[in-house]
Amino acid sequence: MFGIVRPCSHRLGEGLKTQWMAHLCGLCLALRGDHGQFARVVTNYDGLLISVLTEAQAERTTGRRRTAGPCPLRGMRTASVAQGEGARLAAAVSLVLASAKVRDHVADKDGLLARRPVALAARRVAASWGRAGARTGSDVGFDTAVLVDAVDRQVGIEALAGPGTPLLTVTEPTETATAAAFAHTAVLAGRPGNAEPLAEAGRLFGRLAHLLDAVEDRETDAASGAWNPLTATGTPLVEARRLAADALHGIRLALREVEFTDGKLAHLLLAHELGRSVDRAFGASGCGHQAHADGARGAFGPPQHGGPYNPQSPQSPYDGQNPYGGDGNPFGGAPSFPPPGPGRRGFWAGCAAAIGVCCTCKVCCADEFEGPWSRKRREGCLGNCDCNCCEACEICECCECCSCCDCGL
């Protein structure tokens, strides 16, 4: 799963987390239902925004959800998942863009794709995904040709770009593709008046996605010699940060013009989480939960200086009346008795534990889980958050009034 909008379970709250997972599973199952099991590998966090926006605008009906059967990624539990045209549009967009991504990697001869047999197989998969996305898009009234055209133009623009080329010239095809996808959610939801502001939000989202991808890949692209828009155009990070901030502000303004039936989740993802994605990409984020984990505060507040349990204090718990004398340890040495850590698992035992961790969904859904081989405590994908606000207000139950951040919505 890939994407720039990766919400944290600590901030979502139980209700919004259930909605978000319903759209994620709905996208995955829409891909499987229309295009087979292998198509599920293109499930991504950003693609489900299409499903979220469609449902957020639509009138409430009884057919928006269905109960899905047990799945290993949900710990073999059933779940209520999103269904309908929004999920199918998200699947179509995901397939077409994944097809383009594979072709791009083949053209760049990345990794194993530098080998001719692997590249040939990858081209066939990409072509199959492209045709499948076009069929599903046609079923919901969306012409995926605009996405294919954007991808084709992207290749030519990158070939001509050089120092001095405006960065927004490079991001334009992505902007056009995402604008079309966002705008079509208004058509599916029966709210044609929302098409224009959603197209603007989609255009700026595409710009932001392209920028953040370039920022996050800048060092690895430089090491591998791959093409990167920031390096190719000579755009400094300061300018990229300014463009990202402008795009984020524009998205928030555009969302004000959209008429939602229930826009809480869409607001959270596009107003709150997108801002945190910008901070994360530019290294300006901090996690409130991690601060507690790192010992910034104890369970009962910050450490008190001079107390008997303060490691920086020379005061003894016995106030000098140590019954053992000396350093307080009858056996000599420091008075510290750390519990022994669990031993590492062997290869096969670790493999069995890894299967168990994956099949119970702990890797993605648990706050912490035990490493299969090392047995060290590790954070789940949705537990590694960078949250620093909105924890106490349940993501601002009223989406028209957010006093906990600077979005102004």
mmCIF file of C-alpha atoms in Angstrom:
data_model
loop_
_atom_site.group_PDB
_atom_site.id
_atom_site.type_symbol
_atom_site.label_atom_id
_atom_site.label_comp_id
_atom_site.label_asym_id
_atom_site.label_seq_id
_atom_site.Cartn_x
_atom_site.Cartn_y
_atom_site.Cartn_z
ATOM 1 C CA MET A 1 0.000 0.000 0.000
ATOM 2 C CA PHE A 2 1.415 3.372 -0.957
ATOM 3 C CA GLY A 3 0.267 6.957 -0.824
ATOM 4 C CA ILE A 4 0.934 10.271 0.849
ATOM 5 C CA VAL A 5 -2.201 10.339 3.047
ATOM 6 C CA ARG A 6 -1.542 7.833 5.821
ATOM 7 C CA PRO A 7 -3.772 8.625 8.810
ATOM 8 C CA CYS A 8 -2.883 7.622 12.336
ATOM 9 C CA SER A 9 -5.278 5.411 14.287
ATOM 10 C CA HIS A 10 -4.744 7.542 17.405
ATOM 11 C CA ARG A 11 -6.263 10.552 15.648
ATOM 12 C CA LEU A 12 -9.035 8.835 13.732
ATOM 13 C CA GLY A 13 -11.105 7.709 16.677
ATOM 14 C CA GLU A 14 -13.133 4.525 16.524
ATOM 15 C CA GLY A 15 -15.884 5.827 14.253
ATOM 16 C CA LEU A 16 -13.704 7.434 11.589
ATOM 17 C CA LYS A 17 -11.223 4.559 11.695
ATOM 18 C CA THR A 18 -14.074 2.156 10.911
ATOM 19 C CA GLN A 19 -15.139 4.355 7.982
ATOM 20 C CA TRP A 20 -11.589 4.636 6.676
ATOM 21 C CA MET A 21 -11.045 0.872 6.835
ATOM 22 C CA ALA A 22 -14.408 0.357 5.099
ATOM 23 C CA HIS A 23 -13.196 2.394 2.128
ATOM 24 C CA LEU A 24 -9.766 0.736 2.116
ATOM 25 C CA CYS A 25 -11.277 -2.750 2.141
ATOM 26 C CA GLY A 26 -13.932 -1.634 -0.332
ATOM 27 C CA LEU A 27 -11.263 -0.556 -2.823
ATOM 28 C CA CYS A 28 -9.380 -3.811 -2.358
ATOM 29 C CA LEU A 29 -12.505 -5.918 -2.875
ATOM 30 C CA ALA A 30 -13.639 -3.848 -5.854
ATOM 31 C CA LEU A 31 -10.300 -4.615 -7.492
ATOM 32 C CA ARG A 32 -10.679 -8.308 -6.735
ATOM 33 C CA GLY A 33 -14.299 -8.471 -7.819
ATOM 34 C CA ASP A 34 -13.749 -6.842 -11.211
ATOM 35 C CA HIS A 35 -10.201 -7.872 -12.030
ATOM 36 C CA GLY A 36 -9.115 -10.873 -9.955
ATOM 37 C CA GLN A 37 -6.942 -11.459 -6.919
ATOM 38 C CA PHE A 38 -3.685 -10.135 -8.369
ATOM 39 C CA ALA A 39 -5.213 -6.704 -9.030
ATOM 40 C CA ARG A 40 -5.452 -6.181 -5.256
ATOM 41 C CA VAL A 41 -1.749 -5.333 -5.142
ATOM 42 C CA VAL A 42 -2.541 -1.861 -6.506
ATOM 43 C CA THR A 43 -4.632 -0.996 -3.426
ATOM 44 C CA ASN A 44 -3.330 2.297 -2.109
ATOM 45 C CA TYR A 45 -4.166 4.904 0.492
ATOM 46 C CA ASP A 46 -4.565 7.795 -1.940
ATOM 47 C CA GLY A 47 -6.875 5.860 -4.249
ATOM 48 C CA LEU A 48 -9.464 5.387 -1.527
ATOM 49 C CA LEU A 49 -9.871 9.199 -1.379
ATOM 50 C CA ILE A 50 -12.027 8.835 -4.501
ATOM 51 C CA SER A 51 -14.369 6.463 -2.682
ATOM 52 C CA VAL A 52 -14.385 8.707 0.410
ATOM 53 C CA LEU A 53 -15.276 11.824 -1.597
ATOM 54 C CA THR A 54 -18.057 10.053 -3.484
ATOM 55 C CA GLU A 55 -19.722 8.802 -0.334
ATOM 56 C CA ALA A 56 -19.210 12.121 1.487
ATOM 57 C CA GLN A 57 -21.339 13.907 -1.135
ATOM 58 C CA ALA A 58 -23.989 11.251 -1.769
ATOM 59 C CA GLU A 59 -27.321 11.042 -0.024
ATOM 60 C CA ARG A 60 -27.489 8.420 2.681
ATOM 61 C CA THR A 61 -28.815 5.126 1.325
ATOM 62 C CA THR A 62 -28.955 1.571 2.596
ATOM 63 C CA GLY A 63 -26.757 0.118 -0.156
ATOM 64 C CA ARG A 64 -23.501 1.888 0.664
ATOM 65 C CA ARG A 65 -22.102 -0.956 2.760
ATOM 66 C CA ARG A 66 -21.950 -4.714 2.652
ATOM 67 C CA THR A 67 -20.498 -7.300 5.005
ATOM 68 C CA ALA A 68 -17.284 -8.826 3.679
ATOM 69 C CA GLY A 69 -16.075 -12.264 4.673
ATOM 70 C CA PRO A 70 -13.010 -13.054 6.817
ATOM 71 C CA CYS A 71 -9.693 -11.736 5.513
ATOM 72 C CA PRO A 72 -6.135 -12.455 6.768
ATOM 73 C CA LEU A 73 -5.345 -8.729 6.695
ATOM 74 C CA ARG A 74 -8.201 -8.159 9.150
ATOM 75 C CA GLY A 75 -7.181 -10.989 11.437
ATOM 76 C CA MET A 76 -9.734 -13.305 9.763
ATOM 77 C CA ARG A 77 -12.576 -11.050 10.860
ATOM 78 C CA THR A 78 -15.595 -9.939 8.858
ATOM 79 C CA ALA A 79 -16.137 -6.235 8.265
ATOM 80 C CA SER A 80 -18.552 -3.721 6.806
ATOM 81 C CA VAL A 81 -16.977 -2.384 3.609
ATOM 82 C CA ALA A 82 -17.849 0.346 1.117
ATOM 83 C CA GLN A 83 -19.313 -0.655 -2.217
ATOM 84 C CA GLY A 84 -20.750 1.010 -5.262
ATOM 85 C CA GLU A 85 -19.587 3.375 -7.970
ATOM 86 C CA GLY A 86 -17.200 5.304 -5.728
ATOM 87 C CA ALA A 87 -15.182 2.188 -4.924
ATOM 88 C CA ARG A 88 -15.198 1.125 -8.590
ATOM 89 C CA LEU A 89 -14.000 4.561 -9.742
ATOM 90 C CA ALA A 90 -11.226 4.367 -7.153
ATOM 91 C CA ALA A 91 -10.296 0.930 -8.512
ATOM 92 C CA ALA A 92 -10.219 2.202 -12.109
ATOM 93 C CA VAL A 93 -7.989 5.161 -11.236
ATOM 94 C CA SER A 94 -5.683 2.965 -9.138
ATOM 95 C CA LEU A 95 -5.274 0.438 -11.953
ATOM 96 C CA VAL A 96 -4.509 2.995 -14.644
ATOM 97 C CA LEU A 97 -2.007 4.908 -12.506
ATOM 98 C CA ALA A 98 -0.379 1.683 -11.284
ATOM 99 C CA SER A 99 -0.031 0.644 -14.913
ATOM 100 C CA ALA A 100 1.720 3.914 -15.654
ATOM 101 C CA LYS A 101 3.964 3.485 -12.623
ATOM 102 C CA VAL A 102 5.071 0.027 -13.768
ATOM 103 C CA ARG A 103 5.813 1.294 -17.292
ATOM 104 C CA ASP A 104 7.837 4.128 -15.801
ATOM 105 C CA HIS A 105 9.933 1.697 -13.745
ATOM 106 C CA VAL A 106 10.461 -0.483 -16.808
ATOM 107 C CA ALA A 107 11.618 2.541 -18.819
ATOM 108 C CA ASP A 108 14.044 3.488 -16.028
ATOM 109 C CA LYS A 109 15.264 -0.141 -15.773
ATOM 110 C CA ASP A 110 14.851 -0.111 -12.008
ATOM 111 C CA GLY A 111 16.174 -3.142 -10.135
ATOM 112 C CA LEU A 112 15.055 -6.467 -11.589
ATOM 113 C CA LEU A 113 13.236 -4.632 -14.366
ATOM 114 C CA ALA A 114 16.597 -4.104 -16.026
ATOM 115 C CA ARG A 115 16.411 -7.792 -17.028
ATOM 116 C CA ARG A 116 14.588 -8.339 -20.295
ATOM 117 C CA PRO A 117 12.358 -11.289 -19.254
ATOM 118 C CA VAL A 118 11.199 -9.456 -16.109
ATOM 119 C CA ALA A 119 10.625 -6.239 -18.042
ATOM 120 C CA LEU A 120 8.576 -8.089 -20.655
ATOM 121 C CA ALA A 121 6.355 -9.646 -17.974
ATOM 122 C CA ALA A 122 5.961 -6.264 -16.270
ATOM 123 C CA ARG A 123 4.894 -4.615 -19.537
ATOM 124 C CA ARG A 124 2.211 -7.266 -20.021
ATOM 125 C CA VAL A 125 0.908 -6.739 -16.492
ATOM 126 C CA ALA A 126 0.891 -2.959 -16.998
ATOM 127 C CA ALA A 127 -1.008 -3.284 -20.275
ATOM 128 C CA SER A 128 -3.550 -5.604 -18.648
ATOM 129 C CA TRP A 129 -4.100 -3.176 -15.766
ATOM 130 C CA GLY A 130 -4.512 -0.290 -18.175
ATOM 131 C CA ARG A 131 -7.221 -2.107 -20.152
ATOM 132 C CA ALA A 132 -8.957 -3.244 -16.967
ATOM 133 C CA GLY A 133 -8.985 0.279 -15.554
ATOM 134 C CA ALA A 134 -10.428 1.615 -18.804
ATOM 135 C CA ARG A 135 -13.262 -0.954 -18.701
ATOM 136 C CA THR A 136 -14.205 -0.181 -15.112
ATOM 137 C CA GLY A 137 -13.928 3.547 -15.738
ATOM 138 C CA SER A 138 -16.280 3.236 -18.682
ATOM 139 C CA ASP A 139 -18.759 1.343 -16.490
ATOM 140 C CA VAL A 140 -18.996 4.318 -14.112
ATOM 141 C CA GLY A 141 -18.941 6.948 -16.857
ATOM 142 C CA PHE A 142 -15.313 8.012 -16.463
ATOM 143 C CA ASP A 143 -13.011 8.251 -19.470
ATOM 144 C CA THR A 144 -9.600 7.057 -18.329
ATOM 145 C CA ALA A 145 -8.080 8.457 -21.536
ATOM 146 C CA VAL A 146 -7.394 11.666 -19.622
ATOM 147 C CA LEU A 147 -5.206 9.669 -17.222
ATOM 148 C CA VAL A 148 -3.384 7.859 -20.019
ATOM 149 C CA ASP A 149 -2.818 11.133 -21.872
ATOM 150 C CA ALA A 150 -1.418 12.715 -18.718
ATOM 151 C CA VAL A 151 1.005 9.842 -18.244
ATOM 152 C CA ASP A 152 2.167 10.012 -21.866
ATOM 153 C CA ARG A 153 2.707 13.767 -21.678
ATOM 154 C CA GLN A 154 4.618 13.351 -18.420
ATOM 155 C CA VAL A 155 7.294 11.337 -20.206
ATOM 156 C CA GLY A 156 7.817 14.021 -22.843
ATOM 157 C CA ILE A 157 7.866 16.853 -20.315
ATOM 158 C CA GLU A 158 10.464 15.104 -18.184
ATOM 159 C CA ALA A 159 12.628 14.493 -21.244
ATOM 160 C CA LEU A 160 12.653 18.216 -22.075
ATOM 161 C CA ALA A 161 12.890 19.590 -18.531
ATOM 162 C CA GLY A 162 16.160 21.052 -17.343
ATOM 163 C CA PRO A 163 17.614 23.743 -15.088
ATOM 164 C CA GLY A 164 15.289 26.723 -15.089
ATOM 165 C CA THR A 165 12.179 24.789 -16.128
ATOM 166 C CA PRO A 166 9.303 25.792 -13.796
ATOM 167 C CA LEU A 167 8.539 22.941 -11.436
ATOM 168 C CA LEU A 168 4.812 23.385 -12.036
ATOM 169 C CA THR A 169 5.363 22.559 -15.697
ATOM 170 C CA VAL A 170 6.545 19.126 -14.593
ATOM 171 C CA THR A 171 3.645 18.572 -12.186
ATOM 172 C CA GLU A 172 0.923 19.666 -14.655
ATOM 173 C CA PRO A 173 0.049 16.197 -16.068
ATOM 174 C CA THR A 174 -0.430 14.779 -12.571
ATOM 175 C CA GLU A 175 -2.580 17.766 -11.657
ATOM 176 C CA THR A 176 -4.783 17.246 -14.717
ATOM 177 C CA ALA A 177 -5.289 13.549 -13.987
ATOM 178 C CA THR A 178 -6.233 13.974 -10.327
ATOM 179 C CA ALA A 179 -8.497 16.945 -11.124
ATOM 180 C CA ALA A 180 -10.528 14.786 -13.508
ATOM 181 C CA ALA A 181 -10.837 11.944 -10.984
ATOM 182 C CA PHE A 182 -11.888 14.222 -8.116
ATOM 183 C CA ALA A 183 -14.428 16.067 -10.271
ATOM 184 C CA HIS A 184 -16.086 12.836 -11.395
ATOM 185 C CA THR A 185 -16.959 11.977 -7.796
ATOM 186 C CA ALA A 186 -19.432 14.887 -7.933
ATOM 187 C CA VAL A 187 -21.068 13.313 -10.994
ATOM 188 C CA LEU A 188 -21.373 9.924 -9.295
ATOM 189 C CA ALA A 189 -22.813 11.508 -6.153
ATOM 190 C CA GLY A 190 -25.392 13.530 -8.107
ATOM 191 C CA ARG A 191 -23.903 16.891 -7.092
ATOM 192 C CA PRO A 192 -22.728 18.527 -10.337
ATOM 193 C CA GLY A 193 -22.255 21.843 -8.555
ATOM 194 C CA ASN A 194 -19.349 20.324 -6.632
ATOM 195 C CA ALA A 195 -17.420 19.401 -9.768
ATOM 196 C CA GLU A 196 -15.572 22.708 -10.134
ATOM 197 C CA PRO A 197 -14.262 23.062 -6.547
ATOM 198 C CA LEU A 198 -13.404 19.363 -6.441
ATOM 199 C CA ALA A 199 -11.487 19.684 -9.709
ATOM 200 C CA GLU A 200 -9.483 22.486 -8.107
ATOM 201 C CA ALA A 201 -8.872 20.405 -4.986
ATOM 202 C CA GLY A 202 -7.842 17.458 -7.150
ATOM 203 C CA ARG A 203 -5.497 19.586 -9.249
ATOM 204 C CA LEU A 204 -3.712 20.844 -6.146
ATOM 205 C CA PHE A 205 -3.689 17.368 -4.603
ATOM 206 C CA GLY A 206 -1.924 16.062 -7.712
ATOM 207 C CA ARG A 207 0.612 18.868 -7.455
ATOM 208 C CA LEU A 208 1.206 18.075 -3.810
ATOM 209 C CA ALA A 209 1.530 14.343 -4.428
ATOM 210 C CA HIS A 210 4.122 14.955 -7.143
ATOM 211 C CA LEU A 211 6.063 17.397 -4.973
ATOM 212 C CA LEU A 212 6.143 15.191 -1.896
ATOM 213 C CA ASP A 213 7.150 12.162 -3.931
ATOM 214 C CA ALA A 214 10.031 14.173 -5.388
ATOM 215 C CA VAL A 215 11.135 15.397 -1.961
ATOM 216 C CA GLU A 216 11.034 11.954 -0.359
ATOM 217 C CA ASP A 217 12.912 10.326 -3.275
ATOM 218 C CA ARG A 218 15.476 13.073 -3.798
ATOM 219 C CA GLU A 219 18.369 11.390 -1.986
ATOM 220 C CA THR A 220 17.717 7.877 -3.269
ATOM 221 C CA ASP A 221 17.278 9.189 -6.823
ATOM 222 C CA ALA A 222 20.587 11.026 -6.555
ATOM 223 C CA ALA A 223 22.317 7.874 -5.327
ATOM 224 C CA SER A 224 20.868 5.711 -8.111
ATOM 225 C CA GLY A 225 21.052 8.343 -10.851
ATOM 226 C CA ALA A 226 17.287 8.304 -11.386
ATOM 227 C CA TRP A 227 15.424 11.346 -12.719
ATOM 228 C CA ASN A 228 14.033 13.657 -10.042
ATOM 229 C CA PRO A 229 12.056 16.836 -10.803
ATOM 230 C CA LEU A 230 13.725 18.886 -8.066
ATOM 231 C CA THR A 231 17.223 17.971 -9.194
ATOM 232 C CA ALA A 232 16.454 18.240 -12.914
ATOM 233 C CA THR A 233 14.900 21.703 -12.658
ATOM 234 C CA GLY A 234 17.297 22.965 -9.987
ATOM 235 C CA THR A 235 14.435 23.757 -7.601
ATOM 236 C CA PRO A 236 15.610 24.257 -3.996
ATOM 237 C CA LEU A 237 13.746 22.639 -1.120
ATOM 238 C CA VAL A 238 12.670 26.050 0.169
ATOM 239 C CA GLU A 239 10.765 26.708 -3.057
ATOM 240 C CA ALA A 240 9.291 23.200 -3.044
ATOM 241 C CA ARG A 241 8.112 23.772 0.533
ATOM 242 C CA ARG A 242 6.472 27.049 -0.476
ATOM 243 C CA LEU A 243 4.659 25.413 -3.386
ATOM 244 C CA ALA A 244 3.492 22.602 -1.122
ATOM 245 C CA ALA A 245 2.153 25.061 1.450
ATOM 246 C CA ASP A 246 0.309 27.008 -1.253
ATOM 247 C CA ALA A 247 -1.231 23.810 -2.635
ATOM 248 C CA LEU A 248 -2.338 22.713 0.821
ATOM 249 C CA HIS A 249 -3.952 26.083 1.497
ATOM 250 C CA GLY A 250 -5.702 25.957 -1.880
ATOM 251 C CA ILE A 251 -7.136 22.502 -1.151
ATOM 252 C CA ARG A 252 -8.569 23.723 2.125
ATOM 253 C CA LEU A 253 -10.154 26.732 0.429
ATOM 254 C CA ALA A 254 -11.621 24.568 -2.330
ATOM 255 C CA LEU A 255 -13.163 22.189 0.207
ATOM 256 C CA ARG A 256 -15.093 25.098 1.684
ATOM 257 C CA GLU A 257 -17.011 25.367 -1.587
ATOM 258 C CA VAL A 258 -18.000 21.682 -1.666
ATOM 259 C CA GLU A 259 -21.429 20.664 -0.418
ATOM 260 C CA PHE A 260 -21.043 17.478 1.618
ATOM 261 C CA THR A 261 -23.665 15.240 3.152
ATOM 262 C CA ASP A 262 -21.148 13.969 5.712
ATOM 263 C CA GLY A 263 -17.674 15.342 5.118
ATOM 264 C CA LYS A 264 -15.915 14.459 8.379
ATOM 265 C CA LEU A 265 -13.620 11.776 6.986
ATOM 266 C CA ALA A 266 -12.904 13.715 3.779
ATOM 267 C CA HIS A 267 -12.118 16.785 5.868
ATOM 268 C CA LEU A 268 -9.796 14.827 8.142
ATOM 269 C CA LEU A 269 -7.856 13.286 5.261
ATOM 270 C CA LEU A 270 -7.572 16.318 2.988
ATOM 271 C CA ALA A 271 -7.342 19.128 5.562
ATOM 272 C CA HIS A 272 -5.562 17.537 8.515
ATOM 273 C CA GLU A 273 -3.639 14.466 7.342
ATOM 274 C CA LEU A 274 -2.436 16.064 4.133
ATOM 275 C CA GLY A 275 -0.830 18.826 6.176
ATOM 276 C CA ARG A 276 0.950 16.244 8.292
ATOM 277 C CA SER A 277 2.147 14.528 5.122
ATOM 278 C CA VAL A 278 3.769 17.800 4.069
ATOM 279 C CA ASP A 279 5.442 18.143 7.461
ATOM 280 C CA ARG A 280 6.597 14.534 7.351
ATOM 281 C CA ALA A 281 8.124 14.882 3.882
ATOM 282 C CA PHE A 282 10.044 18.013 4.845
ATOM 283 C CA GLY A 283 11.083 16.636 8.229
ATOM 284 C CA ALA A 284 9.042 19.055 10.307
ATOM 285 C CA SER A 285 6.707 16.679 12.136
ATOM 286 C CA GLY A 286 6.651 15.493 15.698
ATOM 287 C CA CYS A 287 4.639 12.767 17.383
ATOM 288 C CA GLY A 288 2.889 13.563 20.612
ATOM 289 C CA HIS A 289 2.549 9.873 21.462
ATOM 290 C CA GLN A 290 6.226 9.258 20.806
ATOM 291 C CA ALA A 291 7.165 12.052 23.193
ATOM 292 C CA HIS A 292 5.428 10.135 25.953
ATOM 293 C CA ALA A 293 7.058 6.892 24.854
ATOM 294 C CA ASP A 294 10.471 8.510 24.958
ATOM 295 C CA GLY A 295 9.986 9.491 28.565
ATOM 296 C CA ALA A 296 9.356 13.197 28.157
ATOM 297 C CA ARG A 297 6.688 12.745 30.820
ATOM 298 C CA GLY A 298 6.039 9.908 33.191
ATOM 299 C CA ALA A 299 2.668 8.440 33.967
ATOM 300 C CA PHE A 300 2.240 10.963 36.779
ATOM 301 C CA GLY A 301 3.798 13.986 35.100
ATOM 302 C CA PRO A 302 7.396 15.133 34.635
ATOM 303 C CA PRO A 303 10.077 13.770 36.975
ATOM 304 C CA GLN A 304 10.471 15.654 40.233
ATOM 305 C CA HIS A 305 14.052 16.649 41.024
ATOM 306 C CA GLY A 306 15.426 15.360 44.271
ATOM 307 C CA GLY A 307 12.934 12.516 44.692
ATOM 308 C CA PRO A 308 14.004 9.021 45.707
ATOM 309 C CA TYR A 309 13.116 7.611 42.279
ATOM 310 C CA ASN A 310 14.817 10.266 40.205
ATOM 311 C CA PRO A 311 17.899 8.656 38.626
ATOM 312 C CA GLN A 312 19.675 12.027 38.628
ATOM 313 C CA SER A 313 19.198 12.460 42.358
ATOM 314 C CA PRO A 314 21.831 11.218 44.806
ATOM 315 C CA GLN A 315 19.160 10.802 47.467
ATOM 316 C CA SER A 316 18.624 7.222 48.613
ATOM 317 C CA PRO A 317 15.135 5.800 49.229
ATOM 318 C CA TYR A 318 16.294 5.194 52.793
ATOM 319 C CA ASP A 319 17.541 8.768 53.394
ATOM 320 C CA GLY A 320 20.967 7.583 54.418
ATOM 321 C CA GLN A 321 19.662 4.708 56.513
ATOM 322 C CA ASN A 322 20.695 2.059 54.022
ATOM 323 C CA PRO A 323 20.350 -1.316 55.747
ATOM 324 C CA TYR A 324 23.045 -2.818 53.502
ATOM 325 C CA GLY A 325 25.491 0.053 53.641
ATOM 326 C CA GLY A 326 27.657 1.261 50.789
ATOM 327 C CA ASP A 327 25.830 1.615 47.476
ATOM 328 C CA GLY A 328 22.703 -0.194 48.596
ATOM 329 C CA ASN A 329 23.502 -3.480 46.861
ATOM 330 C CA PRO A 330 24.426 -6.385 49.148
ATOM 331 C CA PHE A 331 26.146 -8.138 46.238
ATOM 332 C CA GLY A 332 28.231 -5.168 45.141
ATOM 333 C CA GLY A 333 28.003 -3.225 41.884
ATOM 334 C CA ALA A 334 25.196 -0.993 40.705
ATOM 335 C CA PRO A 335 21.738 -1.534 42.283
ATOM 336 C CA SER A 336 20.103 -2.148 38.926
ATOM 337 C CA PHE A 337 18.448 -5.428 38.035
ATOM 338 C CA PRO A 338 17.090 -5.144 34.482
ATOM 339 C CA PRO A 339 14.929 -8.090 33.494
ATOM 340 C CA PRO A 340 16.552 -10.335 30.926
ATOM 341 C CA GLY A 341 15.310 -9.723 27.399
ATOM 342 C CA PRO A 342 13.662 -12.544 25.464
ATOM 343 C CA GLY A 343 15.949 -14.525 23.228
ATOM 344 C CA ARG A 344 15.821 -14.395 19.448
ATOM 345 C CA ARG A 345 13.846 -16.954 17.536
ATOM 346 C CA GLY A 346 15.440 -19.272 15.045
ATOM 347 C CA PHE A 347 14.791 -18.940 11.327
ATOM 348 C CA TRP A 348 11.889 -21.396 11.057
ATOM 349 C CA ALA A 349 10.284 -20.350 14.340
ATOM 350 C CA GLY A 350 10.546 -16.735 13.186
ATOM 351 C CA CYS A 351 8.881 -17.612 9.877
ATOM 352 C CA ALA A 352 5.987 -19.207 11.743
ATOM 353 C CA ALA A 353 5.698 -16.163 14.005
ATOM 354 C CA ALA A 354 5.815 -13.838 10.974
ATOM 355 C CA ILE A 355 2.905 -15.694 9.378
ATOM 356 C CA GLY A 356 0.960 -15.369 12.613
ATOM 357 C CA VAL A 357 1.676 -11.640 12.875
ATOM 358 C CA CYS A 358 0.556 -11.007 9.306
ATOM 359 C CA CYS A 359 -2.561 -13.169 9.502
ATOM 360 C CA THR A 360 -3.724 -11.424 12.682
ATOM 361 C CA CYS A 361 -3.250 -7.988 11.120
ATOM 362 C CA LYS A 362 -0.863 -6.869 13.871
ATOM 363 C CA VAL A 363 1.664 -5.420 11.426
ATOM 364 C CA CYS A 364 -0.762 -2.806 10.142
ATOM 365 C CA CYS A 365 -3.362 -2.408 12.903
ATOM 366 C CA ALA A 366 -1.670 -3.019 16.257
ATOM 367 C CA ASP A 367 -0.029 -0.181 18.163
ATOM 368 C CA GLU A 368 2.813 -2.585 18.971
ATOM 369 C CA PHE A 369 3.742 -6.136 18.071
ATOM 370 C CA GLU A 370 6.621 -8.486 18.778
ATOM 371 C CA GLY A 371 9.208 -8.830 16.021
ATOM 372 C CA PRO A 372 9.024 -12.385 14.632
ATOM 373 C CA TRP A 373 12.760 -13.044 14.815
ATOM 374 C CA SER A 374 14.205 -10.407 17.161
ATOM 375 C CA ARG A 375 11.210 -10.451 19.564
ATOM 376 C CA LYS A 376 11.674 -6.729 20.039
ATOM 377 C CA ARG A 377 8.647 -4.477 20.392
ATOM 378 C CA ARG A 378 7.811 -2.752 17.130
ATOM 379 C CA GLU A 379 5.156 -0.234 16.142
ATOM 380 C CA GLY A 380 2.380 -1.132 13.719
ATOM 381 C CA CYS A 381 2.009 0.783 10.459
ATOM 382 C CA LEU A 382 -0.940 2.759 11.825
ATOM 383 C CA GLY A 383 0.658 3.186 15.226
ATOM 384 C CA ASN A 384 3.718 5.093 14.027
ATOM 385 C CA CYS A 385 2.027 8.449 14.100
ATOM 386 C CA ASP A 386 3.182 12.017 14.052
ATOM 387 C CA CYS A 387 0.142 13.484 15.741
ATOM 388 C CA ASN A 388 0.371 16.685 17.695
ATOM 389 C CA CYS A 389 -3.154 18.039 17.763
ATOM 390 C CA CYS A 390 -6.823 17.089 17.491
ATOM 391 C CA GLU A 391 -6.422 14.181 19.915
ATOM 392 C CA ALA A 392 -8.776 15.586 22.521
ATOM 393 C CA CYS A 393 -11.455 16.881 20.170
ATOM 394 C CA GLU A 394 -12.139 13.595 18.300
ATOM 395 C CA ILE A 395 -11.081 15.134 14.999
ATOM 396 C CA CYS A 396 -13.307 18.131 15.539
ATOM 397 C CA GLU A 397 -16.739 16.540 15.569
ATOM 398 C CA CYS A 398 -17.946 19.638 13.712
ATOM 399 C CA CYS A 399 -16.062 19.866 10.425
ATOM 400 C CA GLU A 400 -17.073 23.472 9.875
ATOM 401 C CA CYS A 401 -15.153 24.652 12.937
ATOM 402 C CA CYS A 402 -11.608 23.494 13.607
ATOM 403 C CA SER A 403 -10.007 25.443 16.400
ATOM 404 C CA CYS A 404 -7.290 22.857 16.978
ATOM 405 C CA CYS A 405 -5.295 23.619 13.835
ATOM 406 C CA ASP A 406 -4.600 26.433 11.431
ATOM 407 C CA CYS A 407 -6.686 25.179 8.523
ATOM 408 C CA GLY A 408 -9.447 27.693 9.140
ATOM 409 C CA LEU A 409 -12.200 25.229 8.286
#
